Structures are given as structure tokens and as C-alpha cells.
PDB file of C-alpha atoms in Angstrom:
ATOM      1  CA  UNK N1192      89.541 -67.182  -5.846  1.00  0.00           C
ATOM      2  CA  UNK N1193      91.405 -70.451  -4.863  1.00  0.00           C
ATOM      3  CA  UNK N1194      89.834 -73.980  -4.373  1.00  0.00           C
ATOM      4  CA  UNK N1195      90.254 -73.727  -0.718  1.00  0.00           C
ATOM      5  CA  UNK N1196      88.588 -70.512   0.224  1.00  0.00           C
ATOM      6  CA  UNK N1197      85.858 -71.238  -2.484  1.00  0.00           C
ATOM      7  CA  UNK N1198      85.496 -74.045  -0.283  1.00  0.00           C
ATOM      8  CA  UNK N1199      85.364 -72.375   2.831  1.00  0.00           C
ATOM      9  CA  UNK N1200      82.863 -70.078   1.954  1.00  0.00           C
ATOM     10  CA  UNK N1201      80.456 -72.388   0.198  1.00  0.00           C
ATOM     11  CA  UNK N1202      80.873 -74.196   3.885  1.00  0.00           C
ATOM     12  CA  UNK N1203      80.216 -71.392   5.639  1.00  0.00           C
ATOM     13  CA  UNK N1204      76.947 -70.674   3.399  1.00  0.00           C
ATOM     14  CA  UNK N1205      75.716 -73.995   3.932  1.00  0.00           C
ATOM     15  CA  UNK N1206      75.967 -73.530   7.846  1.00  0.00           C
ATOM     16  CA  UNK N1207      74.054 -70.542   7.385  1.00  0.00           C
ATOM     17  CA  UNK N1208      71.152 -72.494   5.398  1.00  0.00           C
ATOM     18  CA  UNK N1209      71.119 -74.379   8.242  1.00  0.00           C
ATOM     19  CA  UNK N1210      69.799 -71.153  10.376  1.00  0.00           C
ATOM     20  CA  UNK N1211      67.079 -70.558   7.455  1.00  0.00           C
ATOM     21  CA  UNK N1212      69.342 -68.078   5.871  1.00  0.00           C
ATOM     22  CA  UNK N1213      67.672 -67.726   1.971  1.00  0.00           C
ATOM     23  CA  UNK N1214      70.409 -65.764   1.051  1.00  0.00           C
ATOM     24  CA  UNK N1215      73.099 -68.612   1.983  1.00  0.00           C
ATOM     25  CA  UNK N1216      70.497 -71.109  -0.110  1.00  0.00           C
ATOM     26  CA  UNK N1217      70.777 -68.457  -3.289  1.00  0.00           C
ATOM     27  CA  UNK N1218      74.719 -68.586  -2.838  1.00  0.00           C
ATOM     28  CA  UNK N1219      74.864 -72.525  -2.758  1.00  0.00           C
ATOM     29  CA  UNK N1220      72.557 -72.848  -5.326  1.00  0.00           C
ATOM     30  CA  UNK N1221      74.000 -70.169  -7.401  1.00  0.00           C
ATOM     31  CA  UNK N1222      77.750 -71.580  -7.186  1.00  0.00           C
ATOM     32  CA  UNK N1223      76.798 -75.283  -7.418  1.00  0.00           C
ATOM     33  CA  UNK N1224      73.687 -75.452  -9.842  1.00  0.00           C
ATOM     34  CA  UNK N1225      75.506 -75.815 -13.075  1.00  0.00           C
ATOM     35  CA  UNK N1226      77.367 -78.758 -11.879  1.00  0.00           C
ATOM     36  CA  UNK N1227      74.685 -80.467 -10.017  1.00  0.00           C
ATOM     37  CA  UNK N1228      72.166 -80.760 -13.303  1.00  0.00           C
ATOM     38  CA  UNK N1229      75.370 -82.120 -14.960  1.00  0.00           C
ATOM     39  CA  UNK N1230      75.189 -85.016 -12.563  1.00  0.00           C
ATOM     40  CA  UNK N1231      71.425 -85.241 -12.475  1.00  0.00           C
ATOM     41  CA  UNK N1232      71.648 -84.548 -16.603  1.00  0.00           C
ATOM     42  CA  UNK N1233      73.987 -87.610 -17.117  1.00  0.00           C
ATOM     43  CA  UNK N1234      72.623 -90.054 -14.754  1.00  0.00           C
ATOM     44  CA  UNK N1235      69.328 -89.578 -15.890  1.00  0.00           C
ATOM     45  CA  UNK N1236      69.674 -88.579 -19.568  1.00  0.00           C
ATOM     46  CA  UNK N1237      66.614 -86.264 -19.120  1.00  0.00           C
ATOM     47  CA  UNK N1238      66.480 -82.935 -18.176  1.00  0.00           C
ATOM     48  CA  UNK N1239      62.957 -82.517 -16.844  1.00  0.00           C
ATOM     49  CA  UNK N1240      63.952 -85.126 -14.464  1.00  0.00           C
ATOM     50  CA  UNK N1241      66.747 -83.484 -13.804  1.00  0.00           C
ATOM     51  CA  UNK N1242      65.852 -80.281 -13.238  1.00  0.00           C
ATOM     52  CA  UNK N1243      63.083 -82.446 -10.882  1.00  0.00           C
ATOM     53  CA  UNK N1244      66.172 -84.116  -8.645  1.00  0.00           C
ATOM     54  CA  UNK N1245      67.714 -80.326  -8.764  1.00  0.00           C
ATOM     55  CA  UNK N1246      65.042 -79.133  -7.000  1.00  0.00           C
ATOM     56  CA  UNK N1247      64.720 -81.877  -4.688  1.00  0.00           C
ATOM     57  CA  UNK N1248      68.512 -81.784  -3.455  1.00  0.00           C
ATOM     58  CA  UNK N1249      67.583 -77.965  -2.744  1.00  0.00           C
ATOM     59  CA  UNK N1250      65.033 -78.932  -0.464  1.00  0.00           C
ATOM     60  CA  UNK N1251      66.966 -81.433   1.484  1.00  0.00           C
ATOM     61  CA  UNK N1252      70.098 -79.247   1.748  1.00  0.00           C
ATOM     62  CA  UNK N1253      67.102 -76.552   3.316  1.00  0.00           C
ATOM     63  CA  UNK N1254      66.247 -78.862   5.243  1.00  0.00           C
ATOM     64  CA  UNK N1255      69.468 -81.288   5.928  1.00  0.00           C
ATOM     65  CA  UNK N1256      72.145 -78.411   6.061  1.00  0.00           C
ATOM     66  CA  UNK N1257      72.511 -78.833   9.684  1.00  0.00           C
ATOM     67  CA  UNK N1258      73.813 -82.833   9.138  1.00  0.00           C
ATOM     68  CA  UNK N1259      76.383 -81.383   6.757  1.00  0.00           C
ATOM     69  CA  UNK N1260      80.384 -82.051   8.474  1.00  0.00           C
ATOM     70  CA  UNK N1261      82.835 -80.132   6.349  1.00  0.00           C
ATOM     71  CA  UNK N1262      85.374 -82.791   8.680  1.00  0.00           C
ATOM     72  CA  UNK N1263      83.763 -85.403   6.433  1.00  0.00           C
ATOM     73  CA  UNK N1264      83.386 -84.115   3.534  1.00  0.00           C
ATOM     74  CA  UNK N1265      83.772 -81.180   0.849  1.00  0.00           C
ATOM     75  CA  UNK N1266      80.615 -79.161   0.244  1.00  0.00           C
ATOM     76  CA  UNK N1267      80.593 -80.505  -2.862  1.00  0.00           C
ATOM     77  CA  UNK N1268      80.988 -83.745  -2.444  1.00  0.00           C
ATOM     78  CA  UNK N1269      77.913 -83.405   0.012  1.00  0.00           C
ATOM     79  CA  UNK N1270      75.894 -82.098  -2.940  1.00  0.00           C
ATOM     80  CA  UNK N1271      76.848 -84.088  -5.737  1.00  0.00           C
ATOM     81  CA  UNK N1272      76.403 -87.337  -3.511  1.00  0.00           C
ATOM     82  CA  UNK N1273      72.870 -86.133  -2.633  1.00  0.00           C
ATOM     83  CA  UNK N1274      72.333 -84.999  -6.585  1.00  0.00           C
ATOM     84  CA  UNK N1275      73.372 -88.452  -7.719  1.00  0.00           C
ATOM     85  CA  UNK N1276      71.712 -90.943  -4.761  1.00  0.00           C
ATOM     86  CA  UNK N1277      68.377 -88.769  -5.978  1.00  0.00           C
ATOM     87  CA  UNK N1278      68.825 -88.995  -9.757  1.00  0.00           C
ATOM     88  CA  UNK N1279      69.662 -92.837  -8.554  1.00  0.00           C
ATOM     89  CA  UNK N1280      66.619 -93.344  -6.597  1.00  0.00           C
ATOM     90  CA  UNK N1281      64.601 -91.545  -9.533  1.00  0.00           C
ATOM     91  CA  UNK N1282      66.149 -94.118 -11.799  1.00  0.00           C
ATOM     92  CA  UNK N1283      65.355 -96.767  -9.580  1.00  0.00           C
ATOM     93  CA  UNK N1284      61.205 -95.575  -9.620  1.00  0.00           C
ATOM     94  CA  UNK N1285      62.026 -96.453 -13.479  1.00  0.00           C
ATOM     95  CA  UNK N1286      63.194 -99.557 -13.174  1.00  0.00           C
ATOM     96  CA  UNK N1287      66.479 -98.767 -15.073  1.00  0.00           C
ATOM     97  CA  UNK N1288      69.947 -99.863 -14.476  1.00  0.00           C
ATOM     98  CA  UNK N1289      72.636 -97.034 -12.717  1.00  0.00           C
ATOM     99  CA  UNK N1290      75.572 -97.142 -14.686  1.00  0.00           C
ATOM    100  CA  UNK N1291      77.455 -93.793 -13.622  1.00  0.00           C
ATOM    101  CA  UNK N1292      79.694 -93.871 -10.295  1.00  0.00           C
ATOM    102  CA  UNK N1293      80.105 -90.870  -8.639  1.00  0.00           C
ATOM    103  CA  UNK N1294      84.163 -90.474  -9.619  1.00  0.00           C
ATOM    104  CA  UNK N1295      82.651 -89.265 -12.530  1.00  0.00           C
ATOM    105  CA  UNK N1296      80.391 -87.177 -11.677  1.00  0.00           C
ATOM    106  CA  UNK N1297      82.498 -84.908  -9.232  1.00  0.00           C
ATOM    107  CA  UNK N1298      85.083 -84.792 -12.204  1.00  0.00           C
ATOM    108  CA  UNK N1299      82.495 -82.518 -13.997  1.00  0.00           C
ATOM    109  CA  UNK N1300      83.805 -78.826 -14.808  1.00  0.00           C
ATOM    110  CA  UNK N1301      81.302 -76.344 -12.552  1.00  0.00           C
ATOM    111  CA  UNK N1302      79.675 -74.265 -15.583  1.00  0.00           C
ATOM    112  CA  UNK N1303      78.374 -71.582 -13.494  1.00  0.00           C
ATOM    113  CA  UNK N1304      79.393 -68.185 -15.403  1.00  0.00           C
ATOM    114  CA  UNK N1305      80.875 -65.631 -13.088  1.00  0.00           C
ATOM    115  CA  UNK N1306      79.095 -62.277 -12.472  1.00  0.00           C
ATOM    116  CA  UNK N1307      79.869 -60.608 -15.596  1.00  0.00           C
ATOM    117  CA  UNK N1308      79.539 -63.326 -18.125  1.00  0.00           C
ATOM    118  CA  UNK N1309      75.627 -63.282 -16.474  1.00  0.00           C
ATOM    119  CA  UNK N1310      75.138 -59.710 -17.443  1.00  0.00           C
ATOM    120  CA  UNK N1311      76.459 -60.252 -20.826  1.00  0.00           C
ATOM    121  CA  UNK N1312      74.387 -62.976 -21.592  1.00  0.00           C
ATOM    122  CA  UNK N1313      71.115 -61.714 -20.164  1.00  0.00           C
ATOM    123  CA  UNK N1314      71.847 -58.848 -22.212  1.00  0.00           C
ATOM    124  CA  UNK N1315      72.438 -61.000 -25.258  1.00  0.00           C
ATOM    125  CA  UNK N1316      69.507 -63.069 -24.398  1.00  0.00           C
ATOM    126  CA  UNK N1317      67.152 -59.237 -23.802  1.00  0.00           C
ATOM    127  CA  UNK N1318      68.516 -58.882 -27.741  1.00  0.00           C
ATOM    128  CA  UNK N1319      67.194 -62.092 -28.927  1.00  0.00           C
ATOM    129  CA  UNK N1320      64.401 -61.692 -27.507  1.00  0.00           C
ATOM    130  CA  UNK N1321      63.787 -58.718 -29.168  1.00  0.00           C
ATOM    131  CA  UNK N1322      64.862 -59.998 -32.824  1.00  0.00           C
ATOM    132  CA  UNK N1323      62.552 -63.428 -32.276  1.00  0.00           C
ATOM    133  CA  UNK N1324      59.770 -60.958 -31.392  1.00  0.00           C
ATOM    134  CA  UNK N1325      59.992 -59.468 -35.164  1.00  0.00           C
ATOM    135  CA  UNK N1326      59.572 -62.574 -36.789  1.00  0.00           C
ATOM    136  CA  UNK N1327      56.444 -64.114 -37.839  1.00  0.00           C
ATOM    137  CA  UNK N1328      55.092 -65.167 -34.528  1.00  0.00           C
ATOM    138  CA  UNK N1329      55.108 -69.368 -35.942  1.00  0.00           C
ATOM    139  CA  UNK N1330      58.224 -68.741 -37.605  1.00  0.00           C
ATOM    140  CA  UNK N1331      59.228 -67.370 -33.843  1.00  0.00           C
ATOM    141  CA  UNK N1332      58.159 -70.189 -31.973  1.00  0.00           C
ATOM    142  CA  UNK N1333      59.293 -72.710 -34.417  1.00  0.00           C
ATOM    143  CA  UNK N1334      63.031 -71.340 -33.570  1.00  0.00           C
ATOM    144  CA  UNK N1335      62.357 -70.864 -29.625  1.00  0.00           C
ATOM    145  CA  UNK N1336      60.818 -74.411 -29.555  1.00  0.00           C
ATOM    146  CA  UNK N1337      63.866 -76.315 -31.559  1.00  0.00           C
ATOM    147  CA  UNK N1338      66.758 -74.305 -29.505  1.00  0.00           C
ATOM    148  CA  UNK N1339      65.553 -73.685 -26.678  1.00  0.00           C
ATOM    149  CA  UNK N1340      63.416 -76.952 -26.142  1.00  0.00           C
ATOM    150  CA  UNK N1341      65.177 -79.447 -28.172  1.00  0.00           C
ATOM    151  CA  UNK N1342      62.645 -80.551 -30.558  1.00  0.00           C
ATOM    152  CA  UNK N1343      63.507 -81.374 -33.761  1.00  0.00           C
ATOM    153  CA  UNK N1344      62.311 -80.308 -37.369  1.00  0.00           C
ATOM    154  CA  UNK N1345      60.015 -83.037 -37.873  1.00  0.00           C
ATOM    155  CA  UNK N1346      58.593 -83.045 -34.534  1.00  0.00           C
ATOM    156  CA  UNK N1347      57.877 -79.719 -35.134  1.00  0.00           C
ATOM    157  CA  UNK N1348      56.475 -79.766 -38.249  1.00  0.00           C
ATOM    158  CA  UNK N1349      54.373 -82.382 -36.953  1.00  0.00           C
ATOM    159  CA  UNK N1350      53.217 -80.215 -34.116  1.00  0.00           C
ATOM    160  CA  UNK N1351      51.772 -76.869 -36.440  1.00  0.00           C
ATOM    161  CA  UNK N1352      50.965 -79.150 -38.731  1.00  0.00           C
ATOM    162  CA  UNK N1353      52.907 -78.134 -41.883  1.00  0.00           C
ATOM    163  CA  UNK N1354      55.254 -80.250 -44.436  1.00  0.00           C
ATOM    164  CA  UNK N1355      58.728 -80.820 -43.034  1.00  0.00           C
ATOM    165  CA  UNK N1356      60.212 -78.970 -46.016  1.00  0.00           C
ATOM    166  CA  UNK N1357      58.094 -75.780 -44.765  1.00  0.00           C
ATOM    167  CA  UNK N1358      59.677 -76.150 -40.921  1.00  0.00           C
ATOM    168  CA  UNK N1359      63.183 -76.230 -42.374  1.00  0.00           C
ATOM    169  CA  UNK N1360      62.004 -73.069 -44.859  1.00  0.00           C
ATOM    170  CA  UNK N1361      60.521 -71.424 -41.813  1.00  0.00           C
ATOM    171  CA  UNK N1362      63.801 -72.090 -39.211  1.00  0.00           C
ATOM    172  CA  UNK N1363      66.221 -71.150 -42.060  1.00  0.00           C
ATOM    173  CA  UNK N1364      64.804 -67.999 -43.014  1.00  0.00           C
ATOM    174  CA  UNK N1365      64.215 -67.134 -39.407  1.00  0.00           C
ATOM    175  CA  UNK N1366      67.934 -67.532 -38.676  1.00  0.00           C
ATOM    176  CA  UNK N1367      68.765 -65.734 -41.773  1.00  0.00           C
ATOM    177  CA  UNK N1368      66.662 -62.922 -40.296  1.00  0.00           C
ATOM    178  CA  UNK N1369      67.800 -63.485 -36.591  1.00  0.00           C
ATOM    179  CA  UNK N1370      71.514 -63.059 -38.112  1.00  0.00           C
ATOM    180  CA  UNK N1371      71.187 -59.628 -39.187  1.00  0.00           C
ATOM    181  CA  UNK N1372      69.341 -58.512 -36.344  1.00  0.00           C
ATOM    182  CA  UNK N1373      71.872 -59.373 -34.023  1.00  0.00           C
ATOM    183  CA  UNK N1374      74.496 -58.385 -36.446  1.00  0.00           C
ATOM    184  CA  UNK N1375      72.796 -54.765 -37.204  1.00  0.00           C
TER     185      UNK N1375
END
């Protein structure tokens, strides 16, 4: 699908939020999402937060959709200028300095995978799942916590309470083991 007609129908599907259409909000937030929480992600430099503006654009383009003027603007323009003025304003409640303009936030790529790449990877994911649920249940959610979450070894360690030599044991072996699961 070109530029333009991906265009068109993201327009379109914002007009229909407008009427209360959920379905038209699941499209717009399915084809935009990705690249929204890059803007939020990089203004703020903390996903919580982000995910926290995320959800408040949502709710204005609910409830804005109708002031939305494809004339003035390209439905994604609209959204990334209300993603970044609310990741601004949430900077703002923090008292830190913007330092992002928006040129570079609409230059980021939109990540959202395409229909198939979704079924594979919730398929891949339904297989990890399954090969972090035969580990040791610490050694399990020592792994979900540092990919998945972010936190590191030490922070870890700190949190179950064992040596940091034991978290990087415990991750290592788990990975080992996650391998050849995956692999089998």
C-alpha cells in the first residue's frame, strides 16, 4: 500500500472515531502506536511515561477526532504533534528542559509489524513462554524481569537477594537452557 492511500484511510478512520466508532480507534491505534511511543520514548527517555502520554493522546483523539482537518494536516502529523506537545507538557510537570523538535520526531520509521509478522511473533512469544515456564521458576523470572523489564544483573540480584555472581550463573544457564528449547 502507497503513502497516499495509507493516508487516506488512516483519515477516513479517524473521521469515523469521531462518530464513536471503536473499531476506527483499534485501526489508528494499531497503524500509528509503534511510532507514537517512539516520540513519547525519546522525548521523555522513559517508557512508563511514555506508554502514560500514549494513552493519553488515545483519549484525546476519542475525544478530539472531530477537530482533526486532513486540509491542514496529515493524520500523522496530527498524532505525533499531540504525542509530542503531551510528552512536552509531561516534561514540563518535571521541570526538565525539551530538547527534541518535532522534525525529528515525524522522521521516525513506523515499527508497527504487518499482519503476519504479528502471528509469527505471538507464536514465537506462545514458545517462550512455554520454555521460561520449564525453568526454575527464580531462574524464570530473573530472565523475564532483565529482558522484558530492563533491569539489570545487579539490580536483580539485589532484588532476590542473592550474590551478583549467582544472577549472572542463574541468567546464563537459563539462556543456555532457553536455547535448546527453542532450538529443539
Amino acid at each position: 500500500m502507497d503513502a497516499d492511500s495509507s493516508r487516506a484511510l488512516l483519515s477516513r478512520a479517524i473521521a469515523r472515531v469521531a462518530n464513536r466508532d471503536q473499531d476506527a480507534l483499534k485501526y489508528v491505534y494499531r497503524h500509528t502506536s509503534a511510532k507514537l511511543l517512539g516520540v513519547a520514548l525519546r522525548i521523555l527517555n522513559d517508557r512508563e511515561e511514555a506508554e502514560d502520554v500514549l494513552q493519553d493522546v488515545y483519549l484525546t483523539v476519542w475525544n478530539k477526532a472531530d477537530r482533526f482537518d486532513p486540509e491542514k494536516a496529515s493524520p500523522i502529523t496530527w498524532l505525533v504533534s499531540l504525542a509530542r506537545n503531551r510528552a512536552i507538557d509531561r516534561l514540563r510537570s518535571r521541570g526538565t528542559r525539551v530538547m527534541t523538535g518535532v522534525e525529528e520526531a515525524e522522521s521516525l520509521p513506523d515499527a508497527a509489524p504487518l499482519a503476519p509478522a504479528r502471528i509469527e511473533a505471538d507464536e514465537d512469544r506462545q514458545r517462550l513462554d512455554g520454555c521460561l515456564d520449564q525453568l526454575d521458576p527464580k531462574h524464570s523470572g530473573a530472565v523475564r524481569r532483565a529482558f522484558f523489564e530492563g533491569l539489570t544483573y545487579d539490580a536483580l540480584a539485589q532484588a532476590v537477594g542473592v550474590p551478583l555472581g549467582t544472577m549472572k550463573s542463574w541468567i546464563r544457564r537459563s539462556l543456555i537452557s532457553l536455547r535448546a528449547c527453542l532450538e529443539a
